Amino acid sequence: QSALTQPASVSGSPGQSITISCTGTSSDVGGYNYVSWYQQHPGKAPKLMIYDVSNRPSGVSNRFSGSKSGNTASLTISGLQAEDEADYYCSSYTTSSTYVFGTGTKVTVL
Amino acid sequence: QVQLQESGPGLVKPSETLSLTCTVSGGSVSSGSYYWSWIRQPPGKGLEYIGYIYYTGSTNYKPSLKSRVTISVDTSKNQFSLRLSSVTAADTAVYYCASLYCSRTSCYVRYWGQGTLVTVSS
């Protein structure tokens, strides 16, 4: 059960859009529409940003959106803001009835 | 809104057993709405799923940790617990308890505890 693959870092200027990829296999990302995304600021617990590929919990900005194609899911942050600077993790349910997280992506706002 | 709070020793000696408890408020571990989970994060590294328990006592563990992990639930105290045996320095991490919501059409970690750092050292 390997971690899902994410880029180590992504950066963008305020107001720009960035996209973070999350690549798995047909046993996790590709097999279920159960991909979720979490934002984690330093020293804090993760916060749910997207669930079931593209759904936003109440209270999460509509600047955050999710999608999936095959074994790769993506998180897009539009209108990048300073407060978006954080680590982001994807996750997925798996065929083993377990749960797997991505390797994490550090988002830097230039 | 469900709230979770981890408690337990912050320092464990190598080869001993790590024990943590998660107290749930704003919801019941017996409700059947969530799978009660443990997730950890080594310093400076990513998140790692450890396992979960359903109120019926059914469990699921990460395969590589399965031989050392036990997750249990105490419905009378509205708590669930983690035991990790034969710990090494590699088990040093912030341990989070969390509520995993899974249904036939949905699955995600909905609520997280604040996390507790456990250091394995003599």
XYZ file of N, CA and C in Angstrom:
696
model
N 0.865 -1.184 0.000
C 0.000 0.000 0.000
C 0.902 1.233 0.000
N 1.190 1.773 -1.168
C 2.093 2.917 -1.283
C 1.325 4.220 -1.188
N 2.020 5.248 -0.694
C 1.419 6.574 -0.628
C 1.114 7.076 -2.033
N 0.075 7.866 -2.151
C -0.257 8.503 -3.420
C 0.818 9.544 -3.739
N 1.099 9.750 -5.015
C 2.194 10.627 -5.417
C 1.718 12.052 -5.696
N 2.310 12.995 -4.995
C 2.040 14.420 -5.208
C 3.355 15.144 -5.476
N 3.325 16.284 -6.169
C 4.552 17.081 -6.316
C 4.947 17.636 -4.957
N 6.256 17.732 -4.717
C 6.726 18.193 -3.412
C 6.339 19.643 -3.151
N 6.329 20.435 -4.191
C 6.031 21.845 -4.016
C 5.376 22.437 -5.260
N 4.533 23.421 -5.036
C 3.889 24.196 -6.091
C 3.845 25.637 -5.615
N 4.100 26.563 -6.503
C 4.058 27.966 -6.099
C 3.304 28.806 -7.125
N 2.846 29.961 -6.652
C 2.138 30.870 -7.542
C 2.044 32.244 -6.911
N 1.769 33.223 -7.721
C 1.622 34.593 -7.236
C 0.181 34.836 -6.807
N -0.028 35.811 -5.950
C -1.399 36.130 -5.535
C -2.290 36.384 -6.745
N -3.490 35.813 -6.700
C -4.441 35.978 -7.778
C -4.355 34.918 -8.862
N -3.237 34.216 -8.927
C -3.077 33.168 -9.926
C -3.811 31.893 -9.509
N -3.862 30.948 -10.443
C -4.418 29.622 -10.140
C -3.296 28.596 -10.152
N -3.377 27.646 -9.245
C -2.414 26.551 -9.237
C -3.171 25.230 -9.158
N -2.541 24.170 -9.627
C -3.147 22.846 -9.574
C -2.155 21.855 -8.984
N -2.651 21.052 -8.059
C -1.845 20.015 -7.413
C -2.367 18.660 -7.876
N -1.485 17.827 -8.347
C -1.897 16.502 -8.805
C -1.694 15.451 -7.718
N -2.418 14.362 -7.857
C -2.368 13.266 -6.894
C -2.547 11.969 -7.690
N -1.479 11.217 -7.835
C -1.521 10.027 -8.684
C -1.483 8.746 -7.873
N -2.431 7.886 -8.145
C -2.495 6.590 -7.470
C -2.599 5.475 -8.479
N -3.418 4.500 -8.151
C -3.598 3.333 -9.016
C -5.086 3.027 -9.145
N -5.375 1.983 -9.899
C -6.765 1.572 -10.053
C -7.312 0.965 -8.756
N -6.426 0.695 -7.790
C -6.858 0.150 -6.502
C -7.248 1.226 -5.510
N -6.980 2.467 -5.845
C -7.359 3.551 -4.928
C -8.005 4.697 -5.712
N -7.219 5.670 -6.139
C -7.782 6.851 -6.814
C -8.649 6.462 -8.009
N -8.154 5.569 -8.838
C -8.878 5.215 -10.047
C -10.081 4.325 -9.827
N -10.132 3.685 -8.668
C -11.190 2.727 -8.424
C -12.399 3.275 -7.695
N -12.265 4.427 -7.101
C -13.352 4.997 -6.303
C -13.414 6.515 -6.485
N -14.587 7.071 -6.322
C -14.731 8.537 -6.295
C -14.684 9.021 -4.855
N -13.696 8.508 -4.128
C -13.566 8.826 -2.702
C -12.240 9.543 -2.437
N -11.870 10.456 -3.330
C -10.657 11.241 -3.131
C -11.010 12.488 -2.332
N -10.216 12.770 -1.316
C -10.412 13.983 -0.531
C -9.094 14.731 -0.408
N -9.200 16.000 -0.069
C -8.039 16.874 0.041
C -8.061 17.598 1.378
N -6.877 17.733 1.983
C -6.742 18.358 3.281
C -5.681 19.440 3.235
N -5.956 20.534 3.934
C -5.017 21.652 4.067
C -4.437 21.615 5.482
N -3.140 21.780 5.591
C -2.507 21.761 6.913
C -1.535 22.921 7.059
N -1.845 23.810 7.980
C -0.914 24.881 8.320
C 0.041 24.366 9.387
N 1.244 24.951 9.486
C 2.254 24.470 10.435
C 1.729 24.381 11.862
N 1.951 23.234 12.479
C 1.544 23.032 13.856
C 0.063 22.806 14.069
N -0.681 22.716 12.988
C -2.125 22.553 13.097
C -2.565 21.193 12.556
N -3.779 20.791 12.951
C -4.358 19.579 12.400
C -4.830 19.839 10.968
N -4.853 18.811 10.138
C -5.373 18.971 8.780
C -6.838 19.409 8.798
N -7.228 20.080 7.717
C -8.599 20.557 7.553
C -9.135 20.039 6.221
N -10.328 19.476 6.242
C -10.949 18.957 5.032
C -11.303 20.100 4.084
N -10.854 20.012 2.831
C -11.128 21.047 1.837
C -12.035 20.540 0.715
N -11.839 19.295 0.314
C -12.622 18.678 -0.761
C -12.870 17.223 -0.377
N -14.083 16.731 -0.632
C -14.357 15.318 -0.403
C -15.065 14.713 -1.599
N -14.936 13.410 -1.736
C -15.560 12.692 -2.848
C -15.257 13.378 -4.182
N -14.008 13.616 -4.412
C -13.418 14.180 -5.648
C -13.645 15.669 -5.806
N -14.901 16.121 -5.679
C -15.173 17.509 -6.078
C -16.143 18.262 -5.179
N -16.484 17.694 -4.037
C -17.437 18.360 -3.138
C -16.724 19.185 -2.077
N -17.266 20.370 -1.832
C -16.698 21.265 -0.809
C -17.556 21.241 0.448
N -16.931 21.054 1.605
C -17.707 21.174 2.858
C -18.171 22.612 3.026
N -19.209 22.802 3.803
C -19.661 24.164 4.055
C -18.558 24.939 4.755
N -18.394 26.186 4.354
C -17.372 27.031 4.955
C -16.060 27.077 4.196
N -15.882 26.178 3.244
C -14.660 26.181 2.433
C -14.892 27.059 1.198
N -13.936 27.903 0.927
C -14.053 28.842 -0.187
C -14.249 28.123 -1.519
N -15.066 28.730 -2.388
C -15.283 28.161 -3.726
C -14.080 28.378 -4.636
N -13.011 28.955 -4.099
C -11.761 29.040 -4.861
C -11.070 27.675 -4.938
N -11.523 26.762 -4.107
C -10.966 25.405 -4.089
C -11.882 24.474 -4.865
N -11.295 23.735 -5.810
C -12.093 22.788 -6.583
C -11.284 21.534 -6.849
N -11.998 20.424 -7.036
C -11.341 19.142 -7.261
C -11.883 18.431 -8.477
N -11.042 17.566 -9.044
C -11.450 16.774 -10.199
C -10.631 15.491 -10.227
N -11.018 14.605 -11.144
C -10.288 13.339 -11.268
C -10.386 12.830 -12.698
N -9.274 12.261 -13.174
C -9.257 11.612 -14.475
C -8.400 10.363 -14.348
N -9.027 9.214 -14.511
C -8.296 7.959 -14.369
C -7.718 7.790 -12.977
N -6.421 7.544 -12.907
C -5.773 7.330 -11.616
C -5.207 8.598 -11.001
N -5.503 9.746 -11.587
C -4.974 11.019 -11.086
C -6.091 11.988 -10.714
N -5.997 12.484 -9.476
C -6.921 13.514 -9.009
C -6.177 14.837 -8.953
N -6.938 15.923 -8.952
C -6.323 17.253 -8.933
C -7.096 18.194 -8.025
N -6.343 19.066 -7.372
C -6.911 20.149 -6.574
C -6.463 21.457 -7.212
N -7.412 22.315 -7.517
C -7.105 23.622 -8.082
C -7.477 24.700 -7.088
N -6.552 25.613 -6.881
C -6.810 26.790 -6.059
C -6.764 27.987 -6.987
N -7.876 28.656 -7.125
C -7.929 29.837 -7.983
C -7.876 31.095 -7.138
N -7.452 32.191 -7.746
C -7.354 33.444 -6.988
C -6.488 33.279 -5.753
N -5.308 32.727 -5.938
C -4.415 32.376 -4.828
C -4.251 33.531 -3.843
N -4.350 33.199 -2.549
C -4.203 34.200 -1.488
C -3.110 33.775 -0.523
N -2.586 34.740 0.209
C -1.498 34.456 1.148
C -1.883 33.376 2.152
N -3.144 33.355 2.565
C -3.609 32.393 3.561
C -3.669 30.969 3.025
N -3.523 30.815 1.701
C -3.537 29.484 1.107
C -2.191 28.782 1.243
N -1.188 29.517 1.670
C 0.139 28.914 1.839
C 0.086 27.891 2.966
N 0.325 26.641 2.613
C 0.166 25.519 3.547
C 0.604 24.237 2.851
N 0.545 23.148 3.593
C 0.743 21.827 2.994
C -0.624 21.245 2.641
N -0.660 20.538 1.511
C -1.911 19.927 1.063
C -1.696 18.436 0.837
N -2.655 17.644 1.318
C -2.582 16.198 1.187
C -3.851 15.677 0.524
N -3.661 14.769 -0.415
C -4.814 14.064 -0.961
C -4.946 12.735 -0.212
N -6.075 12.095 -0.366
C -6.271 10.779 0.237
C -7.324 10.023 -0.543
N -7.334 8.718 -0.356
C -8.305 7.889 -1.057
C -8.600 6.621 -0.276
N -9.817 6.151 -0.429
C -10.182 4.823 0.043
C -9.527 3.818 -0.906
N -9.279 2.597 -0.424
C -8.612 1.608 -1.267
C -9.380 0.294 -1.305
N -8.986 -0.559 -2.222
C -9.648 -1.851 -2.367
C -9.445 -2.754 -1.162
N -8.461 -2.437 -0.327
C -8.225 -3.215 0.887
C -9.068 -2.721 2.054
N -10.022 -1.836 1.756
C -10.847 -1.204 2.790
C -10.015 -0.349 3.725
N -8.828 0.015 3.287
C -7.986 0.911 4.082
C -8.030 2.304 3.478
N -7.211 3.143 3.970
C -7.183 4.541 3.566
C -5.724 4.889 3.302
N -5.452 5.688 2.285
C -4.071 6.046 1.974
C -3.989 7.543 1.711
N -2.905 8.156 2.167
C -2.684 9.577 1.957
C -1.627 9.803 0.878
N -1.625 11.010 0.352
C -0.595 11.401 -0.593
C 0.673 11.825 0.133
N 1.707 12.053 -0.639
C 3.006 12.419 -0.080
C 3.058 13.860 0.397
N 2.096 14.657 0.006
C 2.009 16.037 0.460
C 2.658 17.027 -0.496
N 2.054 18.208 -0.596
C 2.559 19.283 -1.454
C 2.602 20.584 -0.673
N 3.754 21.213 -0.691
C 3.889 22.519 -0.034
C 3.524 23.596 -1.041
N 2.512 24.375 -0.735
C 2.103 25.486 -1.595
C 2.703 26.778 -1.065
N 3.427 27.469 -1.940
C 4.046 28.735 -1.582
C 3.409 29.854 -2.398
N 3.026 30.910 -1.719
C 2.483 32.093 -2.393
C 3.612 33.107 -2.517
N 3.998 33.383 -3.754
C 5.174 34.214 -3.996
C 4.947 35.692 -3.646
N -21.350 19.339 16.122
C -20.069 19.035 15.516
C -19.259 18.139 16.444
N -18.723 17.101 15.892
C -17.909 16.161 16.673
C -16.563 16.781 17.015
N -16.151 16.626 18.256
C -14.826 17.072 18.693
C -14.068 15.875 19.260
N -12.776 15.835 18.980
C -11.952 14.725 19.425
C -10.724 15.249 20.156
N -10.329 14.549 21.208
C -9.187 14.966 22.006
C -8.322 13.767 22.370
N -7.074 13.806 21.933
C -6.135 12.726 22.245
C -5.535 12.932 23.638
N -5.207 11.828 24.291
C -4.514 11.901 25.568
C -3.623 10.673 25.714
N -2.532 10.850 26.474
C -1.604 9.749 26.691
C -0.189 10.257 26.881
N 0.729 9.349 27.207
C 2.119 9.743 27.455
C 2.770 10.348 26.227
N 3.586 11.377 26.450
C 4.302 12.004 25.350
C 5.662 11.373 25.099
N 6.089 10.483 25.986
C 7.400 9.843 25.852
C 7.251 8.343 26.134
N 7.745 7.553 25.223
C 7.689 6.091 25.358
C 9.079 5.526 25.082
N 9.476 4.538 25.852
C 10.802 3.935 25.646
C 10.781 2.926 24.501
N 11.887 2.791 23.799
C 11.976 1.791 22.721
C 11.623 0.402 23.240
N 10.940 -0.348 22.409
C 10.479 -1.728 22.655
C 9.213 -1.787 23.508
N 8.806 -0.665 24.073
C 7.599 -0.664 24.889
C 6.356 -0.405 24.025
N 5.210 -0.303 24.697
C 3.944 -0.123 23.991
C 3.414 1.294 24.143
N 3.109 1.904 23.030
C 2.506 3.239 22.984
C 1.009 3.080 23.176
N 0.435 3.866 24.092
C -1.017 3.806 24.336
C -1.604 5.208 24.340
N -2.602 5.416 23.504
C -3.290 6.699 23.420
C -4.792 6.481 23.467
N -5.488 7.474 23.996
C -6.954 7.437 24.062
C -7.504 8.681 23.397
N -8.620 8.520 22.730
C -9.315 9.636 22.091
C -10.704 9.760 22.707
N -10.983 10.923 23.270
C -12.301 11.179 23.859
C -13.150 11.948 22.859
N -14.338 11.428 22.608
C -15.240 12.019 21.625
C -16.331 12.821 22.331
N -16.571 14.032 21.854
C -17.673 14.854 22.351
C -18.473 15.389 21.175
N -19.722 15.722 21.423
C -20.578 16.210 20.347
C -21.090 15.104 19.448
N -20.872 13.882 19.850
C -21.321 12.733 19.075
C -21.056 11.472 19.857
N -21.568 10.356 19.382
C -21.403 9.091 20.084
C -20.616 8.101 19.237
N -19.689 7.407 19.875
C -18.921 6.385 19.156
C -19.822 5.228 18.742
N -21.014 5.173 19.348
C -21.956 4.090 19.050
C -22.946 4.455 17.959
N -22.830 5.658 17.412
C -23.846 6.132 16.476
C -23.824 5.402 15.143
N -22.685 4.837 14.787
C -22.606 4.168 13.498
C -22.344 5.101 12.341
N -22.209 6.393 12.604
C -21.985 7.357 11.527
C -20.539 7.371 11.062
N -19.621 7.027 11.965
C -18.209 7.173 11.657
C -17.415 5.907 11.968
N -16.276 5.812 11.287
C -15.256 4.841 11.625
C -14.192 5.630 12.390
N -13.906 5.204 13.595
C -13.033 5.961 14.490
C -11.585 5.572 14.201
N -10.789 6.569 13.836
C -9.500 6.315 13.188
C -8.313 6.914 13.922
N -7.160 6.354 13.620
C -5.881 6.914 14.070
C -4.999 7.160 12.846
N -4.381 8.322 12.837
C -3.506 8.768 11.755
C -2.284 9.392 12.418
N -1.100 9.208 11.848
C 0.068 9.808 12.462
C 0.888 10.575 11.443
N 1.778 11.430 11.952
C 2.608 12.271 11.096
C 3.977 12.447 11.744
N 4.986 11.734 11.261
C 6.353 11.938 11.787
C 6.775 13.387 11.580
N 7.638 13.900 12.438
C 8.072 15.300 12.315
C 8.596 15.623 10.918
N 8.031 16.639 10.303
C 8.471 17.074 8.979
C 8.063 16.171 7.837
N 7.216 15.178 8.109
C 6.829 14.235 7.055
C 5.314 14.248 6.839
N 4.854 13.340 6.004
C 3.455 13.307 5.622
C 2.571 12.484 6.559
N 1.287 12.478 6.216
C 0.296 11.761 7.013
C 0.307 10.269 6.692
N 0.098 9.465 7.715
C 0.065 8.008 7.540
C -1.156 7.435 8.255
N -1.981 6.737 7.492
C -3.137 6.046 8.065
C -2.662 4.861 8.903
N -3.211 4.734 10.117
C -2.861 3.604 10.987
C -3.972 2.561 10.981
N -5.212 3.005 11.190
C -6.322 2.066 11.207
C -7.583 2.706 11.752
N -8.665 1.898 11.742
C -9.923 2.404 12.291
C -10.711 1.284 12.950
N -11.686 1.698 13.757
C -12.591 0.760 14.389
C -14.010 1.274 14.230
N -14.956 0.364 14.008
C -16.369 0.699 13.952
C -16.956 0.367 15.313
N -18.089 0.935 15.637
C -18.627 0.754 16.984
C -18.947 -0.718 17.281
N -19.099 -1.510 16.240
C -19.373 -2.939 16.424
C -18.135 -3.693 16.878
N -16.961 -3.009 16.786
C -15.707 -3.661 17.124
C -14.920 -4.112 15.914
N -15.501 -3.986 14.748
C -14.799 -4.339 13.514
C -13.640 -3.375 13.286
N -12.485 -3.926 12.927
C -11.291 -3.087 12.754
C -10.656 -3.269 11.382
N -9.854 -2.287 11.024
C -9.043 -2.348 9.812
C -7.735 -1.634 10.099
N -6.624 -2.268 9.739
C -5.314 -1.689 10.024
C -4.470 -1.602 8.755
N -3.567 -0.640 8.716
C -2.592 -0.579 7.637
C -1.779 -1.875 7.670
N -1.666 -2.554 6.547
C -1.001 -3.865 6.535
C 0.387 -3.881 7.179
N 1.196 -2.858 6.924
C 2.566 -2.865 7.440
C 2.629 -2.658 8.953
N 1.547 -2.218 9.555
C 1.515 -1.999 11.008
C 0.657 -3.032 11.731
N -0.037 -3.849 10.969
C -1.059 -4.734 11.527
C -0.576 -5.606 12.667
N 0.658 -6.078 12.593
C 1.160 -6.996 13.621
C 1.404 -6.300 14.960
N 1.451 -4.981 14.956
C 1.785 -4.241 16.189
C 0.639 -3.361 16.706
N -0.433 -3.248 15.934
C -1.497 -2.287 16.266
C -2.752 -2.964 16.810
N -3.331 -2.316 17.830
C -4.662 -2.699 18.309
C -5.460 -1.424 18.554
N -6.626 -1.336 17.944
C -7.540 -0.221 18.193
C -8.785 -0.791 18.853
N -9.209 -0.163 19.934
C -10.375 -0.639 20.669
C -11.316 0.528 20.951
N -12.549 0.197 21.300
C -13.546 1.224 21.586
C -14.211 0.943 22.931
N -14.472 2.001 23.673
C -15.176 1.909 24.954
C -16.423 2.783 24.860
N -17.545 2.154 24.549
C -18.761 2.933 24.334
C -19.251 3.584 25.628
N -18.963 2.988 26.768
C -19.432 3.547 28.042
C -18.746 4.882 28.355
N -17.530 5.037 27.865
C -16.783 6.278 28.097
C -16.756 7.179 26.868
N -17.349 6.719 25.776
C -17.342 7.453 24.501
C -15.896 7.736 24.062
N -15.089 6.697 24.145
C -13.686 6.810 23.805
C -13.246 5.663 22.891
N -12.170 5.878 22.170
C -11.503 4.783 21.489
C -10.003 4.933 21.699
N -9.278 3.826 21.552
C -7.876 3.819 21.951
C -6.977 3.161 20.915
N -5.705 3.501 21.004
C -4.673 2.947 20.137
C -3.580 2.341 20.994
N -3.159 1.147 20.647
C -1.979 0.528 21.250
C -1.055 0.106 20.120
N 0.213 0.530 20.222
C 1.221 0.189 19.226
C 2.398 -0.417 19.975
N 2.662 -1.676 19.730
C 3.677 -2.389 20.508
C 5.057 -2.324 19.856
N 6.053 -2.668 20.629
C 7.450 -2.772 20.149
C 7.879 -1.530 19.386
N 7.689 -0.375 19.973
C 7.969 0.873 19.268
C 9.467 1.111 19.107
N 9.795 1.829 18.046
C 11.157 2.286 17.780
C 11.108 3.782 17.519
N 12.277 4.360 17.282
C 12.341 5.793 17.000
C 11.507 6.159 15.779
N 11.346 5.219 14.871
C 10.562 5.475 13.658
C 9.079 5.693 13.958
N 8.654 5.366 15.165
C 7.257 5.572 15.550
C 7.042 6.932 16.193
N 8.088 7.725 16.323
C 7.963 9.093 16.823
C 7.137 9.905 15.832
N 6.054 10.502 16.317
C 5.142 11.207 15.415
C 4.098 11.984 16.214
N 3.416 12.879 15.526
C 2.163 13.437 16.059
C 1.071 12.445 15.702
N 0.345 12.009 16.698
C -0.740 11.051 16.493
C -2.074 11.791 16.566
N -2.872 11.618 15.512
C -4.192 12.231 15.445
C -5.265 11.148 15.558
N -6.295 11.430 16.357
C -7.496 10.622 16.237
C -8.453 11.393 15.328
N -9.279 10.662 14.623
C -10.125 11.291 13.610
C -11.381 10.468 13.384
N -12.377 11.121 12.814
C -13.613 10.421 12.465
C -13.677 10.289 10.947
N -13.686 9.060 10.503
C -13.752 8.744 9.081
C -15.196 8.450 8.726
N -15.762 9.286 7.849
C -17.137 9.059 7.415
C -17.110 8.255 6.129
N -17.681 7.086 6.152
C -17.751 6.250 4.948
C -19.143 5.669 4.795
N -19.704 5.812 3.607
C -20.989 5.213 3.282
C -20.849 4.555 1.917
N -21.961 4.136 1.332
C -21.866 3.520 0.002
C -21.502 4.546 -1.063
N -21.671 5.830 -0.755
C -21.432 6.851 -1.774
C -20.412 7.900 -1.368
N -19.761 7.704 -0.242
C -18.887 8.762 0.261
C -17.880 8.198 1.242
N -16.696 8.810 1.286
C -15.698 8.373 2.271
C -14.637 9.444 2.438
N -14.515 9.976 3.643
C -13.509 11.006 3.903
C -13.350 11.198 5.404
N -12.196 11.772 5.800
C -11.954 12.080 7.210
C -12.636 13.407 7.503
N -13.679 13.391 8.323
C -14.460 14.595 8.546
C -13.918 15.467 9.672
N -13.587 14.832 10.802
C -13.117 15.613 11.943
C -11.786 15.057 12.442
N -10.959 15.962 12.909
C -9.624 15.615 13.418
C -9.466 16.115 14.854
N -8.712 15.370 15.667
C -8.267 15.891 16.937
C -7.128 16.865 16.698
N -6.675 17.505 17.749
C -5.606 18.488 17.600
C -4.243 17.828 17.446
N -4.147 16.546 17.780
C -2.891 15.820 17.648
C -2.065 15.859 18.924
N -1.327 14.794 19.152
C -0.440 14.728 20.311
C 0.896 14.133 19.880
N 1.976 14.772 20.264
C 3.307 14.300 19.894
C 3.748 13.187 20.841
N 4.135 12.072 20.260
C 4.700 10.966 21.027
C 6.129 10.745 20.553
N 7.046 10.833 21.474
C 8.457 10.640 21.177
C 8.916 9.300 21.738
N 9.600 8.523 20.917
C 10.151 7.246 21.367
C 11.633 7.449 21.627
N 12.007 7.363 22.887
C 13.398 7.596 23.266
C 13.650 7.010 24.643
N 14.861 6.568 24.859
C 15.225 6.032 26.171
C 15.675 7.144 27.114
